[in-house]
mmCIF file of C-alpha atoms in Angstrom:
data_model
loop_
_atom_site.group_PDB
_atom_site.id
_atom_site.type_symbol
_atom_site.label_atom_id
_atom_site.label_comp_id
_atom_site.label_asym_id
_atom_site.label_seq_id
_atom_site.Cartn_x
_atom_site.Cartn_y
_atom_site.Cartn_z
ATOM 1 C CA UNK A 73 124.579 159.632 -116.875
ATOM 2 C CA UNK A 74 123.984 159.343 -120.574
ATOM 3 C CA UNK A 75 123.382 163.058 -121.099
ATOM 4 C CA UNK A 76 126.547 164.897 -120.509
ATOM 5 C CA UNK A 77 125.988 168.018 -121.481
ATOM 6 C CA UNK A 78 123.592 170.179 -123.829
ATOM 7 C CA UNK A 79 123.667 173.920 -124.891
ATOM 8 C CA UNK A 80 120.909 176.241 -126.431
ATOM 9 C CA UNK A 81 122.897 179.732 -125.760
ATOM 10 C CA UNK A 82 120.042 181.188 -124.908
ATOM 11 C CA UNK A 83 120.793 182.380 -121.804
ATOM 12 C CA UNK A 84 123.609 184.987 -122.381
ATOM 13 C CA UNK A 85 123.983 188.272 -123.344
ATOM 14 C CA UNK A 86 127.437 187.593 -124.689
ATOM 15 C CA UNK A 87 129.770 184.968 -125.565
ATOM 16 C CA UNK A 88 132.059 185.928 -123.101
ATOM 17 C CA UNK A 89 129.346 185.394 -120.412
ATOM 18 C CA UNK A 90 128.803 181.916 -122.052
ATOM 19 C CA UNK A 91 132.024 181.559 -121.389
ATOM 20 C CA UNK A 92 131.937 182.152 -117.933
ATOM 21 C CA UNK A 93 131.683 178.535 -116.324
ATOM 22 C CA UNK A 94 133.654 175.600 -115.849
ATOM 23 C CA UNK A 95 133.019 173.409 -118.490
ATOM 24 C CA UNK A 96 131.998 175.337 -121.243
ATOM 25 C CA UNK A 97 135.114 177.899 -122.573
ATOM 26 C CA UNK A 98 136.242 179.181 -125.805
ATOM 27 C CA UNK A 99 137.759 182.671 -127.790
ATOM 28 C CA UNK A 100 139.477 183.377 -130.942
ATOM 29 C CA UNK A 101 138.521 186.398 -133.052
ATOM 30 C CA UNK A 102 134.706 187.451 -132.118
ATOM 31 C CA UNK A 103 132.321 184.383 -131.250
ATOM 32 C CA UNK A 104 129.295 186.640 -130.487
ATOM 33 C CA UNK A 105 125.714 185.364 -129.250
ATOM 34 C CA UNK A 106 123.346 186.126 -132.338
ATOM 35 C CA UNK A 107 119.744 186.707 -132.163
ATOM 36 C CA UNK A 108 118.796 186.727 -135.848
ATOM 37 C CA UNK A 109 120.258 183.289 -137.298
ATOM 38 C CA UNK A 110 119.072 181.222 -134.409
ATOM 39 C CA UNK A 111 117.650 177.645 -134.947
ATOM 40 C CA UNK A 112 115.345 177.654 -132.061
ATOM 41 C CA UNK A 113 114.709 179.935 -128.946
ATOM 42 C CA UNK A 114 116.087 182.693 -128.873
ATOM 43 C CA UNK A 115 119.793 182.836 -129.322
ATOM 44 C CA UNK A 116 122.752 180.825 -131.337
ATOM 45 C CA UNK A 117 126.560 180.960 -131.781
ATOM 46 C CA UNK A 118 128.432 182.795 -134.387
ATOM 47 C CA UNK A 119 131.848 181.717 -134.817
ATOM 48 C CA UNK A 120 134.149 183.754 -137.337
ATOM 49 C CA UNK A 121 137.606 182.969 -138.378
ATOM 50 C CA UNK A 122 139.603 181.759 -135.731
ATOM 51 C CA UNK A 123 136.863 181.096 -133.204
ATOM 52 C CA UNK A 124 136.374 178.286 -131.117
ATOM 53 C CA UNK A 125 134.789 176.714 -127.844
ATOM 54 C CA UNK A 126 135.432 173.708 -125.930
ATOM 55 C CA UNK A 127 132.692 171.724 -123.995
ATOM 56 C CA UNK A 128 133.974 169.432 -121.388
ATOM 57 C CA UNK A 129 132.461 165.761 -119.987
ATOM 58 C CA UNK A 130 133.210 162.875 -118.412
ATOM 59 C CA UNK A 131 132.664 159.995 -120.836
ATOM 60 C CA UNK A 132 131.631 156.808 -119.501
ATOM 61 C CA UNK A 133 132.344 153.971 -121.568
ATOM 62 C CA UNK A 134 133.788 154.328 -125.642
ATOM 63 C CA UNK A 135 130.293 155.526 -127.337
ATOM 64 C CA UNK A 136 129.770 158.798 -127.772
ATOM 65 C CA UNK A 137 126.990 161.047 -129.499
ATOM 66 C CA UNK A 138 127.025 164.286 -130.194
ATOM 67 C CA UNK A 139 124.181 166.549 -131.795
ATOM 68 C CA UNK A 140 123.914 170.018 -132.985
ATOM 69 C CA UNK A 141 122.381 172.477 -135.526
ATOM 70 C CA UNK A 142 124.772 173.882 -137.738
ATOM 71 C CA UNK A 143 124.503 177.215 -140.342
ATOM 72 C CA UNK A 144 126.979 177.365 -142.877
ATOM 73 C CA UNK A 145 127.492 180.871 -144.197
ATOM 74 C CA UNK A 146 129.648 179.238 -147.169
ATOM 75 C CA UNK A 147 131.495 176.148 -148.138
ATOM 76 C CA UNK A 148 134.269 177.422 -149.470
ATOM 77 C CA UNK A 149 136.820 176.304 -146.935
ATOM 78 C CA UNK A 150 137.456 174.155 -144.853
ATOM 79 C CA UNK A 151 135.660 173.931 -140.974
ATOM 80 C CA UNK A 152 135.158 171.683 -138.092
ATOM 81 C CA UNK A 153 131.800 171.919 -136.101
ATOM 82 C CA UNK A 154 132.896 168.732 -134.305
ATOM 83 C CA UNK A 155 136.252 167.468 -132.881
ATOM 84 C CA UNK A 156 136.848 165.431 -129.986
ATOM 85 C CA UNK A 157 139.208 165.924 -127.838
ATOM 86 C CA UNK A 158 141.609 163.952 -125.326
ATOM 87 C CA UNK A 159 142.754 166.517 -122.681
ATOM 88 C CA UNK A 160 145.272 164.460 -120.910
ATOM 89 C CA UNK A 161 147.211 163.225 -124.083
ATOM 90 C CA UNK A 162 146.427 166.212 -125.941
ATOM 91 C CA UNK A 163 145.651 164.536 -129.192
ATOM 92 C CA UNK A 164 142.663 165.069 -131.220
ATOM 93 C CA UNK A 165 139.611 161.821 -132.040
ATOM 94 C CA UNK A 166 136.857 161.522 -134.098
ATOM 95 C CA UNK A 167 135.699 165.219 -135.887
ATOM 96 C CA UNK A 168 133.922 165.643 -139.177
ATOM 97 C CA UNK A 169 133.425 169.137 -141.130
ATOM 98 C CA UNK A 170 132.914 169.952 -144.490
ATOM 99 C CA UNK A 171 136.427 170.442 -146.594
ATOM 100 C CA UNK A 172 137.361 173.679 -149.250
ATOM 101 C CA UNK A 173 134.424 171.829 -151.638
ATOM 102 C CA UNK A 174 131.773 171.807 -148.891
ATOM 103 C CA UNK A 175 131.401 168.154 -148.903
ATOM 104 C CA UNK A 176 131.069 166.291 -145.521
ATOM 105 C CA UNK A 177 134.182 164.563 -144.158
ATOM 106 C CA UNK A 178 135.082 162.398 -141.177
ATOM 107 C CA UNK A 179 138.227 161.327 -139.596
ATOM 108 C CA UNK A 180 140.335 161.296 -136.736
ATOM 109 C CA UNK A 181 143.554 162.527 -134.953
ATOM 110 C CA UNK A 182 145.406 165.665 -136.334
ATOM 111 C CA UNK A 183 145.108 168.461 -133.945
ATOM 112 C CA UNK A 184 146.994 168.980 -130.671
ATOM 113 C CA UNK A 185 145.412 172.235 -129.873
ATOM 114 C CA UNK A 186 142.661 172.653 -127.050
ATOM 115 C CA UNK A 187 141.881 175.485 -128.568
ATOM 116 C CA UNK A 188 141.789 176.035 -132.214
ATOM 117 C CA UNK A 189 143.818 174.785 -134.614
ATOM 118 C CA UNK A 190 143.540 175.187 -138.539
ATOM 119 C CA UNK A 191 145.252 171.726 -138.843
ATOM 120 C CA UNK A 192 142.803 168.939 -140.830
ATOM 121 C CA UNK A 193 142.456 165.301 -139.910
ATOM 122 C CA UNK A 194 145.456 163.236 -138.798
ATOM 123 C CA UNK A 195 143.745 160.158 -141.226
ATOM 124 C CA UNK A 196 140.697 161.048 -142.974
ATOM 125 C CA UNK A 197 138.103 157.872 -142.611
ATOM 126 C CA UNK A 198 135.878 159.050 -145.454
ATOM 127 C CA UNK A 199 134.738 162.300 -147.728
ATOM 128 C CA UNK A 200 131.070 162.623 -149.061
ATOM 129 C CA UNK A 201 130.200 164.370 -152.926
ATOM 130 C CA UNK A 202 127.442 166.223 -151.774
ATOM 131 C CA UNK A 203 127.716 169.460 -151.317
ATOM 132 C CA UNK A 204 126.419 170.917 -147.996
ATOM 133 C CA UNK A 205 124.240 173.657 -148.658
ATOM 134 C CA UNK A 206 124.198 177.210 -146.682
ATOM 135 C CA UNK A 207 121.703 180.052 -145.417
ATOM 136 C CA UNK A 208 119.972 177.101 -143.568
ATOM 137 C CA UNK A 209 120.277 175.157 -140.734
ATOM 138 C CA UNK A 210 121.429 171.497 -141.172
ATOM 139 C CA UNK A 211 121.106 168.983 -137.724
ATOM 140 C CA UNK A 212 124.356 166.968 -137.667
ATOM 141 C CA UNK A 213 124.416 163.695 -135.028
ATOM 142 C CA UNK A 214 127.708 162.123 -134.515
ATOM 143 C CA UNK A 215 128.004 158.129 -132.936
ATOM 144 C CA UNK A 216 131.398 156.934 -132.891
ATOM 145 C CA UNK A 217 132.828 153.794 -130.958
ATOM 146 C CA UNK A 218 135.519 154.815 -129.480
ATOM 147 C CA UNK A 219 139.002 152.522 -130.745
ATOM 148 C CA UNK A 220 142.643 152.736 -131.494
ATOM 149 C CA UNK A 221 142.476 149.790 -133.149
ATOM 150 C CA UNK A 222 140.416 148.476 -136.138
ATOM 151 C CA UNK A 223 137.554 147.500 -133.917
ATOM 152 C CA UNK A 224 135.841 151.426 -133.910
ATOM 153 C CA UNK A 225 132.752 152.950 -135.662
ATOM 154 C CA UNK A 226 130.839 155.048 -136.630
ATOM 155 C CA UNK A 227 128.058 156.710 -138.088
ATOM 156 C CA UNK A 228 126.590 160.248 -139.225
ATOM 157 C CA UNK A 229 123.572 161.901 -139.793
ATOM 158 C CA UNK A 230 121.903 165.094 -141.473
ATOM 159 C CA UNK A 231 118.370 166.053 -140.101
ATOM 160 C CA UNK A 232 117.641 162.278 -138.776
ATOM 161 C CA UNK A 233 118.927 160.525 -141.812
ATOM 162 C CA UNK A 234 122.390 158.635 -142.105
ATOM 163 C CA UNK A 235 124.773 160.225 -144.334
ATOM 164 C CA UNK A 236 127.574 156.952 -143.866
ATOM 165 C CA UNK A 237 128.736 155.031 -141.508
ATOM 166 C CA UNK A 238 131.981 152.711 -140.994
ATOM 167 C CA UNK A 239 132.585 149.668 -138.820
ATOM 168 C CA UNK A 240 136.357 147.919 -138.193
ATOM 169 C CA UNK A 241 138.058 151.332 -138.249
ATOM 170 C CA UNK A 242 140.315 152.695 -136.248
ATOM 171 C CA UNK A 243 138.538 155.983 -133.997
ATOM 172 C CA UNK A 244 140.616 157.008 -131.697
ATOM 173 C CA UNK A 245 145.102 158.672 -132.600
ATOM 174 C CA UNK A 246 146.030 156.663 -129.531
ATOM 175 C CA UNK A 247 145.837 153.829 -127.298
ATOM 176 C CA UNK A 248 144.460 155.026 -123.949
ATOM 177 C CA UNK A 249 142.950 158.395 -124.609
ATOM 178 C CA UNK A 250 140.099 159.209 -122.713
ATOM 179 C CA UNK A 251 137.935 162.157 -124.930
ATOM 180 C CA UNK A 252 137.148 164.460 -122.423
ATOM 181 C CA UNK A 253 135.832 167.728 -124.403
ATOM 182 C CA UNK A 254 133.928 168.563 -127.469
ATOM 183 C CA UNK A 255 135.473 171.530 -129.765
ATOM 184 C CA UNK A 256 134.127 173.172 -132.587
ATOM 185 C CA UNK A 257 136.056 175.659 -134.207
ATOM 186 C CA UNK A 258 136.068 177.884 -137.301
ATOM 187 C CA UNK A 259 139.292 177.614 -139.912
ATOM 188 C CA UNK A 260 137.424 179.143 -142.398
ATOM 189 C CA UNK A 261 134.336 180.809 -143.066
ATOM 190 C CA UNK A 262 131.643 181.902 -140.760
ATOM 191 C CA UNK A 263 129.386 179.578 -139.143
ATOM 192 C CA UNK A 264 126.596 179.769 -136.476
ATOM 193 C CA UNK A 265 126.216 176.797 -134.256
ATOM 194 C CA UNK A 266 122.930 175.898 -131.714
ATOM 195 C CA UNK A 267 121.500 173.251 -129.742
ATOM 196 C CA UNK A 268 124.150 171.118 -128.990
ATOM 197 C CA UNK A 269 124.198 167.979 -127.257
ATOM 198 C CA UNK A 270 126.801 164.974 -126.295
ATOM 199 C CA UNK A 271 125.414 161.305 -125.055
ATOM 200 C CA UNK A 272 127.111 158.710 -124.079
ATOM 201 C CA UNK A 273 126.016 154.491 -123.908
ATOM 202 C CA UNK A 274 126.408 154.462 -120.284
ATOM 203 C CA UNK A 275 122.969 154.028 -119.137
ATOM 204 C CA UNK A 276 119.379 152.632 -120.688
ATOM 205 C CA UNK A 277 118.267 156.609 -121.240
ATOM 206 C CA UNK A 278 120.024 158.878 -123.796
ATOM 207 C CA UNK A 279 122.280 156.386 -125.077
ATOM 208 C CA UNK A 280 121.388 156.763 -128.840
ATOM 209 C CA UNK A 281 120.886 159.543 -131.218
ATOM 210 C CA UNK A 282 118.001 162.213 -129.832
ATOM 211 C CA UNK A 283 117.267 163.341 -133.343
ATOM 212 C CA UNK A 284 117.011 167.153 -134.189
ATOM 213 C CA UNK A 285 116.190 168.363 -130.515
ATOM 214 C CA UNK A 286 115.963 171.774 -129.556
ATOM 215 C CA UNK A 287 117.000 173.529 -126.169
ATOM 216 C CA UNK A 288 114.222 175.239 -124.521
ATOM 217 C CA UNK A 289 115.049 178.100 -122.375
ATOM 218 C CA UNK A 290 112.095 178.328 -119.286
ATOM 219 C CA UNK A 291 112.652 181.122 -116.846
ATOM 220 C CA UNK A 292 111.179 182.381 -113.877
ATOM 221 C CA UNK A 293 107.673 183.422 -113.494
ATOM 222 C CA UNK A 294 107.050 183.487 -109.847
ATOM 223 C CA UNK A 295 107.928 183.323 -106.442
ATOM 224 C CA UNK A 296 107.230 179.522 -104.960
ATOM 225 C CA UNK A 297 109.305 180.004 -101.737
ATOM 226 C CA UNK A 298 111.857 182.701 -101.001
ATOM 227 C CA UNK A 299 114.069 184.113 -98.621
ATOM 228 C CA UNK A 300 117.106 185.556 -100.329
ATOM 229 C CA UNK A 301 116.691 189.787 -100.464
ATOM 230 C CA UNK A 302 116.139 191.136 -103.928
ATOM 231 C CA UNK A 303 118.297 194.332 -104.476
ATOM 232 C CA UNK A 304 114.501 196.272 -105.014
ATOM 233 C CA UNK A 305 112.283 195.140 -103.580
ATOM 234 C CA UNK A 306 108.630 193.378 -105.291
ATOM 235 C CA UNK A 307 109.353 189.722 -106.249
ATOM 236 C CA UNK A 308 112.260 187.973 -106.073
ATOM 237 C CA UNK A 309 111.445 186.321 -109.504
ATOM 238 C CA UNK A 310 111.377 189.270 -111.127
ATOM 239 C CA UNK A 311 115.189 189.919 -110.006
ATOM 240 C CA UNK A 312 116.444 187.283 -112.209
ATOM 241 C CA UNK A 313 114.270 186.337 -115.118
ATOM 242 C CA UNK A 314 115.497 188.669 -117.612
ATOM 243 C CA UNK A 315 116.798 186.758 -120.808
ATOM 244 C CA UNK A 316 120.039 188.280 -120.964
ATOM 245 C CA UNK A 317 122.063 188.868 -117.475
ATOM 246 C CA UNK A 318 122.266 192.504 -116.574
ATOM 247 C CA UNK A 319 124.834 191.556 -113.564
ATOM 248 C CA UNK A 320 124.058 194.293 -110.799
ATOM 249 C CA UNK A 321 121.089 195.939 -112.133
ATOM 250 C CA UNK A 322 118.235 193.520 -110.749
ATOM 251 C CA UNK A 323 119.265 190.763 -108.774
ATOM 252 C CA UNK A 324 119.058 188.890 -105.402
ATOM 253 C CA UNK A 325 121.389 188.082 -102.348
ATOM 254 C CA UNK A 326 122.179 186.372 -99.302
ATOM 255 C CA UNK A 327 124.246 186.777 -96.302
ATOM 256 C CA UNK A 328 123.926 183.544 -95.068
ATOM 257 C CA UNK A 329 122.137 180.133 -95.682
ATOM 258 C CA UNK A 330 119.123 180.305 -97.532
ATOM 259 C CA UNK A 331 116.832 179.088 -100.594
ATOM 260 C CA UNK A 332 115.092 180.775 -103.231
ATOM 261 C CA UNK A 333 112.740 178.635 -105.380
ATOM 262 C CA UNK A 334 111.051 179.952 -108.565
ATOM 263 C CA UNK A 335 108.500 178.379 -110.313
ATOM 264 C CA UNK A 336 109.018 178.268 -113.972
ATOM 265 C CA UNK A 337 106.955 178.738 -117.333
ATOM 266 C CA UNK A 338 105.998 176.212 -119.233
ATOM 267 C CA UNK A 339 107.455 174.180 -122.365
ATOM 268 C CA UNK A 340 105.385 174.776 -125.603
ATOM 269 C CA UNK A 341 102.257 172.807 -126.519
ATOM 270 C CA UNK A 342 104.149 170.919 -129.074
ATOM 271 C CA UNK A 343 106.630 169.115 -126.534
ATOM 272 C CA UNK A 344 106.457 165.471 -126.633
ATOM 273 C CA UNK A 345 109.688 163.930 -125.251
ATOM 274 C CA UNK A 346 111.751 165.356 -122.761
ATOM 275 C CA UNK A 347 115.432 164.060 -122.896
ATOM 276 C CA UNK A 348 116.478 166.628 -119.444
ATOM 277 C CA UNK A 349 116.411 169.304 -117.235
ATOM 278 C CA UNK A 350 119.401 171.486 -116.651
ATOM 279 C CA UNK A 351 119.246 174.439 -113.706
ATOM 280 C CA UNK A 352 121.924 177.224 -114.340
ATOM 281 C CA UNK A 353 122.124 180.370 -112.496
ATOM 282 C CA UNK A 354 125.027 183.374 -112.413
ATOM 283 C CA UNK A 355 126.227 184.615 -108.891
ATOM 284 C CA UNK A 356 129.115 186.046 -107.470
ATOM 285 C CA UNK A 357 130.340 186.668 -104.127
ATOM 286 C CA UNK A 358 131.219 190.388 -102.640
ATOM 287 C CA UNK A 359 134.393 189.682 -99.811
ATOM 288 C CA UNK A 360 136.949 187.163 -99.140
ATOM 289 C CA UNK A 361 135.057 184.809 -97.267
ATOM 290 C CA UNK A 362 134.508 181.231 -98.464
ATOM 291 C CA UNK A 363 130.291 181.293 -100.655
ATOM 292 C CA UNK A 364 129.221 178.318 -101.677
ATOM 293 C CA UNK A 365 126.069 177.706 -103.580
ATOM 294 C CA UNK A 366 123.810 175.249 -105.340
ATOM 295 C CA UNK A 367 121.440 174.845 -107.678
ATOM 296 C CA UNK A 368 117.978 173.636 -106.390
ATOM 297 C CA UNK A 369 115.303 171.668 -108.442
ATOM 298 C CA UNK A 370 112.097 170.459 -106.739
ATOM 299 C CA UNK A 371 109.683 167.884 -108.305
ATOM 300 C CA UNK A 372 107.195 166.220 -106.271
ATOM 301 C CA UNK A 373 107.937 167.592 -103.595
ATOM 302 C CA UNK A 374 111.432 166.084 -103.956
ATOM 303 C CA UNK A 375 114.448 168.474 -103.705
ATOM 304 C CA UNK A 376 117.211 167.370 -105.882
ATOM 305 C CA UNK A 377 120.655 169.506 -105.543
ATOM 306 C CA UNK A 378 123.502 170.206 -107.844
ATOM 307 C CA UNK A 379 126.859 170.013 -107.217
ATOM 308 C CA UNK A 380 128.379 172.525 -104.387
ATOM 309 C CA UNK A 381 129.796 175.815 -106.232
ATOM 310 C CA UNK A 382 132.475 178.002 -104.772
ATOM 311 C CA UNK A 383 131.825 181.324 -106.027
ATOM 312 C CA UNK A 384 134.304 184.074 -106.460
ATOM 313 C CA UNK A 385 134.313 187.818 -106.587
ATOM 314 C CA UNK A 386 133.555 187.524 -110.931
ATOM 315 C CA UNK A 387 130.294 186.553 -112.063
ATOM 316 C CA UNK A 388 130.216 183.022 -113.221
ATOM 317 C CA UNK A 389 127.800 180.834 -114.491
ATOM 318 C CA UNK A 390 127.078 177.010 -112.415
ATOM 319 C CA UNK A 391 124.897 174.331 -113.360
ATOM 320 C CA UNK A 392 123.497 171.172 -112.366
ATOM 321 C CA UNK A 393 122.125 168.295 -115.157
ATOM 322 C CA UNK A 394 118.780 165.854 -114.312
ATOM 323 C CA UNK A 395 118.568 163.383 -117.344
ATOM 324 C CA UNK A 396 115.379 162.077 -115.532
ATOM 325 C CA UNK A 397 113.051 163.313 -113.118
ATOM 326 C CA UNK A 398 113.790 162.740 -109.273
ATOM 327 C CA UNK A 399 110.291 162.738 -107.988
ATOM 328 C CA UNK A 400 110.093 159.625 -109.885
ATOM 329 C CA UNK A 401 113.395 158.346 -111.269
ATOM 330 C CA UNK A 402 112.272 157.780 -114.766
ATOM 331 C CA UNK A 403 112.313 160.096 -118.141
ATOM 332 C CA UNK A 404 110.930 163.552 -117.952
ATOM 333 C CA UNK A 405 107.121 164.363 -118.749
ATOM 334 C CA UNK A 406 105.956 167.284 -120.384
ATOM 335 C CA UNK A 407 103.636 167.475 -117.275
ATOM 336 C CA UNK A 408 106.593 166.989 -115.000
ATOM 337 C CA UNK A 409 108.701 169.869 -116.296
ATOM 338 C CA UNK A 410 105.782 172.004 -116.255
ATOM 339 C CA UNK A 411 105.355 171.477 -112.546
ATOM 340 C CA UNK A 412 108.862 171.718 -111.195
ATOM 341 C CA UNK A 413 110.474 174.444 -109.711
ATOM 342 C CA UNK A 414 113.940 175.562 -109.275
ATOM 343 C CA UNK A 415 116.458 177.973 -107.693
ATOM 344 C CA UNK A 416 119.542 178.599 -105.549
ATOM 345 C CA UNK A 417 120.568 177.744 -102.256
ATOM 346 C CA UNK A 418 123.470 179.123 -100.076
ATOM 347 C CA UNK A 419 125.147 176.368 -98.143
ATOM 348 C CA UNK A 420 128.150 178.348 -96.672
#
């Protein structure tokens, strides 16, 4: 799967709620979800000193690419919107940022932390002379060859346009490290962060830079086919379409295997190419007893599943990725997305 992972923040209330799922953690001193200095939709990430969050993946392969909108509220210090990350060695890869004279600067190794860590580049591979300007969002892509020897590269870009790139350089602090997470972190000044997105050159889709893509939020507008009981009555949609979670105030449950499908609005006019679908939904369980869930998506009259989800007593959020449309195997259609429908399904 070429498209590991991608993140608009536009479905939480809070960062801690973003927070709330397996693969996509962080903390520090107050990340918050902002609704005024968003790129697109209708939330971003503020990160303030000390902040971080750490997106995990399985990489297939050594390419990687990595995407995402990025606000600088100054350049007068130094920050790191992008740093990969070997868990299993902890040892730090490829990152760029902008350094204490907001210019652009890439390099590798460094930090141990999987957290945050105010350390700077182990060996810095190259610094730019511009200087990055702020109050406006700038779309950074990342696409490094992964190497710890002299046989790596890589190359960046600002709003679709290369900035530099490097060939026959070493990528990678050390032999063998698999990068398993994405962190982006804030030494220095504010920043808000949005639409993020990591690729890798594993299959014929996804495999390059997307560009300056946005995350579109779609939630439920309807019932398609239900059975799970919502907690008021009316429609089950209704329940669970809110744009922030409000946890026990509207919602729906089920004591023992069912499906609820929603159908879903659809994308603006304006969308052209569709590079996936991700399903996410928030549930908890009330008792002791083994819940397992998972997300639903139905194209064509194909159901496609997500992975199985043991829930526990906290609410969490779960997930399930489809970099191309199961109904008929290939890339996404506006059409396509338009016409799908998704939900939750109990198992145990």
């Amino acid at each position: 799967m070429a498209l590991l992972a991608f993140e608009g923040f536009d479905a939480y209330g809070t960062a801690a709620q973003a927070f709330q799922q397996a693969n996509l953690t962080g903390g520090g001193g107050n990340p918050t979800i902002t609704t005024t200095n968003v790129r697109t939709g209708r939330a971003a990430l503020s990160l303030t000193f000390q902040d971080w969050i750490r997106q995990g993946f399985a990489l297939s392969g050594t390419t990687i690419i990595i995407g995402l909108g990025v606000r600088w509220s100054s350049v007068s210090s130094f920050n790191r919107p992008v740093r990969t990350f070997a868990t299993a060695n902890s040892r730090s890869g490829i990152s760029f940022g902008i350094n204490a004279s907001g210019n652009l600067t890439v390099g590798y190794g460094g930090p141990t932390s999987s957290t945050y860590s105010a350390t700077g580049f182990g060996t810095t591979l190259w610094t730019g002379t511009d200087i990055e300007p702020t109050g406006t969002y700038l779309h950074y892509e990342l696409k490094a060859v992964l190497s710890s020897t002299a046989t790596g590269a890589w190359t960046l870009r600002r709003n679709g346009q290369i900035v530099q790139s490097q060939s026959g350089v070493i990528t990678l602090a050390g032999a063998g490290d698999v990068i398993t997470a994405l962190i982006c972190e804030c030494p220095g000044s504010p920043y808000v962060m949005d639409d993020l997105y990591i690729c890798d050159g594993s299959t014929a889709d996804s495999n390059d830079f997307l560009g300056p893509v946005r995350v579109q939020r779609l939630s439920p507008t309807g019932d398609d086919s239900v059975a799970w009981t919502p907690n008021a009555g009316g429609n089950n949609w209704s329940r669970v379409s809110e744009a922030g979670p409000d946890d026990d105030t509207t919602f729906v449950s089920a004591a023992s295997v069912l499906t609820d499908r929603y159908t879903i609005g659809d994308l603006p006019a304006s969308a052209a190419i569709i590079r996936g679908v991700r399903v996410i939904y928030r549930a908890r369980k009330e008792d002791a007893a083994t819940v397992e869930t998972r997300a639903l998506l139905r194209s064509g009259g194909i159901d496609a599943l997500g992975p199985t989800d043991a829930l526990d007593t906290t609410y969490r959020y779960y997930s399930a990725y489809y970099p191309t449309d199961p109904n008929t195997g290939v890339a996404w259609t506006p059409a396509g997305v338009n016409a799908l429908v998704a939900g939750v399904r109990r198992v145990t």
